[in-house]
Amino acid sequence: MKNKLLTLSILSFALFSCSNEDEVQVQQKNDEAAKAEIMNIISNATEKTTQEMEEEFFRDNNYVVVNPEKSNNIVNSIKANNTPIHGPYTTTISATPAGVLPNQKIIWKGYEYPAAAAYVADVNTHSVNILLPDGAFGFVNSMTNQGYNDYGAQTQGYSFSNVIINGKNYLNVRTYTMKIRWNMAGQAINANVPSYGFGAKSVSYSYITP
Amino acid sequence: MKKYFLYTVLLLCCNISVAQTVKLNFGRTISSVKSSHADLDILNKTINTTNVGIGVDLFEKENYYLSNEINFSMLGGKEKNIFLEAPYDDYSKKWGYLSLSSSLRYKINFDESKYLFIGAGPKINFIIDSNKFSQTLYEDTYVMKNYTFGVLTELGYVQRIFERYKVGIVGSYSYSITPNSKTEFNRLRINPIAINLTLGYSL
């Protein structure tokens, strides 16, 4: 009887030990799986740019981003989603430049004729002031026949800003073209650049009110 | 260059041998580059530099004399370009020149010790610097000529201060007849205005 009891006790202990070991092994497997999953998430994660993080923040916080790259002031370029957007409306910028700065020296990048070098050019500003309601914030959706947004960088595009003129609120939209007149030797060039930027420009714009 | 230097020394020796007065000049020169192309402003703003020189007065008569001078000056110009970034937004360029001039001066005598004069004569400018337009927008387009011919006009006042010494102030304008640099479509000239103080010693 004593021997049987001793044998039973040993068996029970052995069984208990085996059962506990399995639990430990399962726990270890779970931990390893979790670690593997975390490592998998980390290894598959892509680095986000500041702009992407900003956009994610605005989206998560119920904001709509209105062309942040077109504005100098990020605070002015975001509005809450529930703000009504008026538009889009359409206006036209005349093919005739609003202003010309004649005989300016430029470093031409040579994206089209003539070859890259320093030249003397007339810099044309094509712009329009669109009257907006007081306090409204306007932005441009699109423009046809875009010139340069920056005559120095000579990249296609346009720029806009909200300006107050004589107490009235305007959306100023502008783009630039150039007439390359002379090379530095004095030879006439007379090339209108960018070739895609001439003609009247149709501007689609909207505005939001507070 | 050696040849020009030897000619200059020879000319100076010949001048001194017949000179009645030797003189030392120093002052300021205002210069800029004039472009014949109306729409091409190349280094068109003025720069102000120092010039020094030596000279002799020859054949001195009651109402006229000949003034031969050798001057060193830095000539050039500067420009501002609102559409360009540094270094081309605001920069200057100047070249060293040695000028030989011979001016016939007509005297208007106040008394025995002081007189006003007007003068005119030929002038030759030799560039003694690199003739390149390095570090400018025109580096690949223009090269300075080694020498230019021009005309010198002068207006001045001279006063004897001791028996053999005299001092004066001279304003001059030089016009380059031959261009300092040119392309098929454009000619560049430097026409400096100078104001000099002169100290003379009668031999």
PDB file of C-alpha atoms in Angstrom, chain B residues 7-185:
ATOM      1  CA  TYR B   7      59.421 100.513 -74.770  1.00  0.00           C
ATOM      2  CA  THR B   8      57.888 102.168 -71.722  1.00  0.00           C
ATOM      3  CA  VAL B   9      61.236 102.449 -69.906  1.00  0.00           C
ATOM      4  CA  LEU B  10      62.866 103.827 -73.067  1.00  0.00           C
ATOM      5  CA  LEU B  11      60.090 106.371 -73.500  1.00  0.00           C
ATOM      6  CA  LEU B  12      60.425 107.412 -69.868  1.00  0.00           C
ATOM      7  CA  CYS B  13      64.209 107.834 -70.150  1.00  0.00           C
ATOM      8  CA  CYS B  14      63.828 109.949 -73.303  1.00  0.00           C
ATOM      9  CA  ASN B  15      61.208 112.066 -71.571  1.00  0.00           C
ATOM     10  CA  ILE B  16      63.263 112.627 -68.435  1.00  0.00           C
ATOM     11  CA  SER B  17      66.297 113.650 -70.475  1.00  0.00           C
ATOM     12  CA  VAL B  18      64.376 116.590 -71.908  1.00  0.00           C
ATOM     13  CA  ALA B  19      61.965 117.117 -69.006  1.00  0.00           C
ATOM     14  CA  GLN B  20      61.500 120.474 -67.305  1.00  0.00           C
ATOM     15  CA  THR B  21      59.343 119.114 -64.513  1.00  0.00           C
ATOM     16  CA  VAL B  22      58.938 115.620 -63.057  1.00  0.00           C
ATOM     17  CA  LYS B  23      55.745 114.873 -61.176  1.00  0.00           C
ATOM     18  CA  LEU B  24      53.959 112.323 -59.092  1.00  0.00           C
ATOM     19  CA  ASN B  25      50.198 111.807 -59.433  1.00  0.00           C
ATOM     20  CA  PHE B  26      47.748 110.004 -57.201  1.00  0.00           C
ATOM     21  CA  GLY B  27      43.993 110.069 -56.963  1.00  0.00           C
ATOM     22  CA  ARG B  28      40.755 108.279 -57.597  1.00  0.00           C
ATOM     23  CA  THR B  29      39.288 106.872 -60.779  1.00  0.00           C
ATOM     24  CA  ILE B  30      35.607 106.297 -61.456  1.00  0.00           C
ATOM     25  CA  SER B  31      34.923 103.739 -64.169  1.00  0.00           C
ATOM     26  CA  SER B  32      32.210 101.531 -65.602  1.00  0.00           C
ATOM     27  CA  VAL B  33      31.779  99.463 -68.722  1.00  0.00           C
ATOM     28  CA  LYS B  34      29.812 101.037 -71.564  1.00  0.00           C
ATOM     29  CA  SER B  35      28.054  98.670 -73.899  1.00  0.00           C
ATOM     30  CA  SER B  36      27.254  99.686 -77.476  1.00  0.00           C
ATOM     31  CA  HIS B  37      24.226  97.392 -77.316  1.00  0.00           C
ATOM     32  CA  ALA B  38      21.368  99.446 -75.896  1.00  0.00           C
ATOM     33  CA  ASP B  39      19.680  96.548 -74.053  1.00  0.00           C
ATOM     34  CA  LEU B  40      22.801  94.888 -72.708  1.00  0.00           C
ATOM     35  CA  ASP B  41      23.989  96.398 -69.441  1.00  0.00           C
ATOM     36  CA  ILE B  42      27.337  94.781 -68.737  1.00  0.00           C
ATOM     37  CA  LEU B  43      29.133  95.909 -65.543  1.00  0.00           C
ATOM     38  CA  ASN B  44      27.465  99.255 -66.166  1.00  0.00           C
ATOM     39  CA  LYS B  45      27.541 100.626 -62.625  1.00  0.00           C
ATOM     40  CA  THR B  46      30.538 102.680 -61.530  1.00  0.00           C
ATOM     41  CA  ILE B  47      33.359 101.560 -59.288  1.00  0.00           C
ATOM     42  CA  ASN B  48      35.793 103.857 -57.518  1.00  0.00           C
ATOM     43  CA  THR B  49      39.468 102.859 -57.439  1.00  0.00           C
ATOM     44  CA  THR B  50      42.860 104.382 -56.623  1.00  0.00           C
ATOM     45  CA  ASN B  51      45.340 105.330 -59.305  1.00  0.00           C
ATOM     46  CA  VAL B  52      48.983 106.359 -59.136  1.00  0.00           C
ATOM     47  CA  GLY B  53      51.329 107.658 -61.769  1.00  0.00           C
ATOM     48  CA  ILE B  54      54.441 109.545 -62.689  1.00  0.00           C
ATOM     49  CA  GLY B  55      54.980 112.096 -65.431  1.00  0.00           C
ATOM     50  CA  VAL B  56      57.067 114.832 -66.938  1.00  0.00           C
ATOM     51  CA  ASP B  57      56.286 118.266 -68.351  1.00  0.00           C
ATOM     52  CA  LEU B  58      58.171 119.149 -71.553  1.00  0.00           C
ATOM     53  CA  PHE B  59      58.559 122.108 -73.877  1.00  0.00           C
ATOM     54  CA  GLU B  60      57.105 124.463 -71.286  1.00  0.00           C
ATOM     55  CA  LYS B  61      56.277 127.860 -72.840  1.00  0.00           C
ATOM     56  CA  GLU B  62      54.307 130.815 -71.535  1.00  0.00           C
ATOM     57  CA  ASN B  63      50.921 129.445 -72.631  1.00  0.00           C
ATOM     58  CA  TYR B  64      51.362 125.737 -73.205  1.00  0.00           C
ATOM     59  CA  TYR B  65      53.417 122.679 -72.423  1.00  0.00           C
ATOM     60  CA  LEU B  66      53.374 118.960 -73.073  1.00  0.00           C
ATOM     61  CA  SER B  67      52.511 116.585 -70.217  1.00  0.00           C
ATOM     62  CA  ASN B  68      53.526 112.941 -70.610  1.00  0.00           C
ATOM     63  CA  GLU B  69      52.354 110.513 -67.962  1.00  0.00           C
ATOM     64  CA  ILE B  70      52.335 106.841 -67.028  1.00  0.00           C
ATOM     65  CA  ASN B  71      49.478 105.840 -64.723  1.00  0.00           C
ATOM     66  CA  PHE B  72      48.411 102.629 -63.104  1.00  0.00           C
ATOM     67  CA  SER B  73      44.737 102.188 -62.355  1.00  0.00           C
ATOM     68  CA  MET B  74      42.161  99.483 -61.835  1.00  0.00           C
ATOM     69  CA  LEU B  75      39.294  99.867 -64.289  1.00  0.00           C
ATOM     70  CA  GLY B  76      36.025  97.955 -64.530  1.00  0.00           C
ATOM     71  CA  GLY B  77      32.469  98.122 -63.310  1.00  0.00           C
ATOM     72  CA  LYS B  78      29.826  96.431 -61.260  1.00  0.00           C
ATOM     73  CA  GLU B  79      26.273  95.279 -61.766  1.00  0.00           C
ATOM     74  CA  LYS B  80      23.188  94.367 -59.784  1.00  0.00           C
ATOM     75  CA  ASN B  81      20.822  91.713 -61.062  1.00  0.00           C
ATOM     76  CA  ILE B  82      17.558  91.433 -59.143  1.00  0.00           C
ATOM     77  CA  PHE B  83      16.632  88.128 -60.776  1.00  0.00           C
ATOM     78  CA  LEU B  84      19.873  86.326 -60.009  1.00  0.00           C
ATOM     79  CA  GLU B  85      21.219  84.743 -56.874  1.00  0.00           C
ATOM     80  CA  ALA B  86      24.670  85.173 -55.318  1.00  0.00           C
ATOM     81  CA  PRO B  87      27.341  85.676 -56.543  1.00  0.00           C
ATOM     82  CA  TYR B  88      25.747  87.289 -59.606  1.00  0.00           C
ATOM     83  CA  ASP B  89      23.147  89.400 -57.777  1.00  0.00           C
ATOM     84  CA  ASP B  90      25.666  92.111 -56.869  1.00  0.00           C
ATOM     85  CA  TYR B  91      29.281  91.883 -58.011  1.00  0.00           C
ATOM     86  CA  SER B  92      32.108  93.897 -59.523  1.00  0.00           C
ATOM     87  CA  LYS B  93      34.963  93.147 -61.881  1.00  0.00           C
ATOM     88  CA  LYS B  94      38.110  95.202 -62.466  1.00  0.00           C
ATOM     89  CA  TRP B  95      41.307  94.871 -64.439  1.00  0.00           C
ATOM     90  CA  GLY B  96      44.702  96.478 -63.905  1.00  0.00           C
ATOM     91  CA  TYR B  97      45.743  98.936 -66.632  1.00  0.00           C
ATOM     92  CA  LEU B  98      48.921 100.852 -67.365  1.00  0.00           C
ATOM     93  CA  SER B  99      48.151 104.012 -69.317  1.00  0.00           C
ATOM     94  CA  LEU B 100      50.568 106.136 -71.350  1.00  0.00           C
ATOM     95  CA  SER B 101      49.308 109.569 -72.236  1.00  0.00           C
ATOM     96  CA  SER B 102      50.654 112.683 -73.865  1.00  0.00           C
ATOM     97  CA  SER B 103      48.578 115.796 -73.370  1.00  0.00           C
ATOM     98  CA  LEU B 104      49.085 119.267 -74.755  1.00  0.00           C
ATOM     99  CA  ARG B 105      48.025 121.641 -71.983  1.00  0.00           C
ATOM    100  CA  TYR B 106      46.977 125.197 -72.684  1.00  0.00           C
ATOM    101  CA  LYS B 107      47.635 127.455 -69.710  1.00  0.00           C
ATOM    102  CA  ILE B 108      45.495 130.313 -68.473  1.00  0.00           C
ATOM    103  CA  ASN B 109      47.918 132.170 -66.194  1.00  0.00           C
ATOM    104  CA  PHE B 110      46.628 134.008 -63.141  1.00  0.00           C
ATOM    105  CA  ASP B 111      50.081 135.165 -62.181  1.00  0.00           C
ATOM    106  CA  GLU B 112      53.613 133.755 -62.283  1.00  0.00           C
ATOM    107  CA  SER B 113      52.921 131.081 -59.662  1.00  0.00           C
ATOM    108  CA  LYS B 114      49.464 129.754 -60.501  1.00  0.00           C
ATOM    109  CA  TYR B 115      47.562 128.799 -63.588  1.00  0.00           C
ATOM    110  CA  LEU B 116      44.524 126.905 -64.848  1.00  0.00           C
ATOM    111  CA  PHE B 117      44.893 124.593 -67.821  1.00  0.00           C
ATOM    112  CA  ILE B 118      42.910 122.534 -70.289  1.00  0.00           C
ATOM    113  CA  GLY B 119      44.557 119.697 -72.106  1.00  0.00           C
ATOM    114  CA  ALA B 120      43.966 116.985 -74.661  1.00  0.00           C
ATOM    115  CA  GLY B 121      45.985 114.237 -76.253  1.00  0.00           C
ATOM    116  CA  PRO B 122      46.294 110.589 -77.140  1.00  0.00           C
ATOM    117  CA  LYS B 123      46.280 107.803 -74.590  1.00  0.00           C
ATOM    118  CA  ILE B 124      47.200 104.128 -74.823  1.00  0.00           C
ATOM    119  CA  ASN B 125      46.000 101.631 -72.207  1.00  0.00           C
ATOM    120  CA  PHE B 126      47.747  98.306 -71.707  1.00  0.00           C
ATOM    121  CA  ILE B 127      46.049  95.621 -69.675  1.00  0.00           C
ATOM    122  CA  ILE B 128      48.512  94.149 -67.169  1.00  0.00           C
ATOM    123  CA  ASP B 129      46.003  91.741 -65.618  1.00  0.00           C
ATOM    124  CA  SER B 130      44.372  88.560 -66.872  1.00  0.00           C
ATOM    125  CA  ASN B 131      42.254  89.607 -69.834  1.00  0.00           C
ATOM    126  CA  LYS B 132      39.481  87.162 -68.952  1.00  0.00           C
ATOM    127  CA  PHE B 133      36.038  87.994 -67.552  1.00  0.00           C
ATOM    128  CA  SER B 134      36.486  85.339 -64.869  1.00  0.00           C
ATOM    129  CA  GLN B 135      33.771  84.980 -62.218  1.00  0.00           C
ATOM    130  CA  THR B 136      31.290  86.994 -64.252  1.00  0.00           C
ATOM    131  CA  LEU B 137      28.308  86.133 -66.440  1.00  0.00           C
ATOM    132  CA  TYR B 138      30.467  86.904 -69.486  1.00  0.00           C
ATOM    133  CA  GLU B 139      33.342  84.500 -68.893  1.00  0.00           C
ATOM    134  CA  ASP B 140      32.654  82.471 -72.031  1.00  0.00           C
ATOM    135  CA  THR B 141      31.670  85.419 -74.214  1.00  0.00           C
ATOM    136  CA  TYR B 142      34.133  88.300 -73.844  1.00  0.00           C
ATOM    137  CA  VAL B 143      37.919  88.688 -73.611  1.00  0.00           C
ATOM    138  CA  MET B 144      39.637  92.000 -72.917  1.00  0.00           C
ATOM    139  CA  LYS B 145      41.899  93.407 -75.639  1.00  0.00           C
ATOM    140  CA  ASN B 146      45.561  93.695 -74.658  1.00  0.00           C
ATOM    141  CA  TYR B 147      45.633  97.413 -75.451  1.00  0.00           C
ATOM    142  CA  THR B 148      43.309 100.209 -76.478  1.00  0.00           C
ATOM    143  CA  PHE B 149      43.796 103.626 -78.073  1.00  0.00           C
ATOM    144  CA  GLY B 150      41.921 106.592 -76.785  1.00  0.00           C
ATOM    145  CA  VAL B 151      41.737 110.317 -76.196  1.00  0.00           C
ATOM    146  CA  LEU B 152      42.455 112.079 -72.919  1.00  0.00           C
ATOM    147  CA  THR B 153      40.899 115.415 -71.972  1.00  0.00           C
ATOM    148  CA  GLU B 154      41.958 117.312 -68.868  1.00  0.00           C
ATOM    149  CA  LEU B 155      41.131 120.326 -66.753  1.00  0.00           C
ATOM    150  CA  GLY B 156      43.368 121.357 -63.891  1.00  0.00           C
ATOM    151  CA  TYR B 157      44.842 123.944 -61.579  1.00  0.00           C
ATOM    152  CA  VAL B 158      48.542 124.166 -60.674  1.00  0.00           C
ATOM    153  CA  GLN B 159      50.232 126.371 -58.113  1.00  0.00           C
ATOM    154  CA  ARG B 160      53.922 126.792 -57.320  1.00  0.00           C
ATOM    155  CA  ILE B 161      54.444 126.380 -53.562  1.00  0.00           C
ATOM    156  CA  PHE B 162      58.217 126.714 -53.338  1.00  0.00           C
ATOM    157  CA  GLU B 163      60.810 127.755 -55.843  1.00  0.00           C
ATOM    158  CA  ARG B 164      61.017 124.284 -57.441  1.00  0.00           C
ATOM    159  CA  TYR B 165      57.892 122.573 -56.168  1.00  0.00           C
ATOM    160  CA  LYS B 166      54.377 122.867 -57.440  1.00  0.00           C
ATOM    161  CA  VAL B 167      51.095 121.144 -56.599  1.00  0.00           C
ATOM    162  CA  GLY B 168      47.936 120.806 -58.579  1.00  0.00           C
ATOM    163  CA  ILE B 169      44.598 119.143 -58.956  1.00  0.00           C
ATOM    164  CA  VAL B 170      43.672 117.566 -62.275  1.00  0.00           C
ATOM    165  CA  GLY B 171      40.363 116.173 -63.481  1.00  0.00           C
ATOM    166  CA  SER B 172      40.395 114.019 -66.598  1.00  0.00           C
ATOM    167  CA  TYR B 173      38.087 112.087 -68.860  1.00  0.00           C
ATOM    168  CA  SER B 174      39.379 109.367 -71.177  1.00  0.00           C
ATOM    169  CA  TYR B 175      37.510 107.972 -74.160  1.00  0.00           C
ATOM    170  CA  SER B 176      38.544 104.651 -75.674  1.00  0.00           C
ATOM    171  CA  ILE B 177      38.391 104.894 -79.459  1.00  0.00           C
ATOM    172  CA  THR B 178      39.117 101.188 -79.850  1.00  0.00           C
ATOM    173  CA  PRO B 179      36.914  98.959 -77.695  1.00  0.00           C
ATOM    174  CA  ASN B 180      38.227  97.222 -74.610  1.00  0.00           C
ATOM    175  CA  SER B 181      36.354  94.097 -75.651  1.00  0.00           C
ATOM    176  CA  LYS B 182      33.966  93.160 -78.444  1.00  0.00           C
ATOM    177  CA  THR B 183      31.826  90.505 -80.033  1.00  0.00           C
ATOM    178  CA  GLU B 184      30.218  90.466 -83.439  1.00  0.00           C
ATOM    179  CA  PHE B 185      27.182  92.196 -81.928  1.00  0.00           C
TER     180      PHE B 185
END
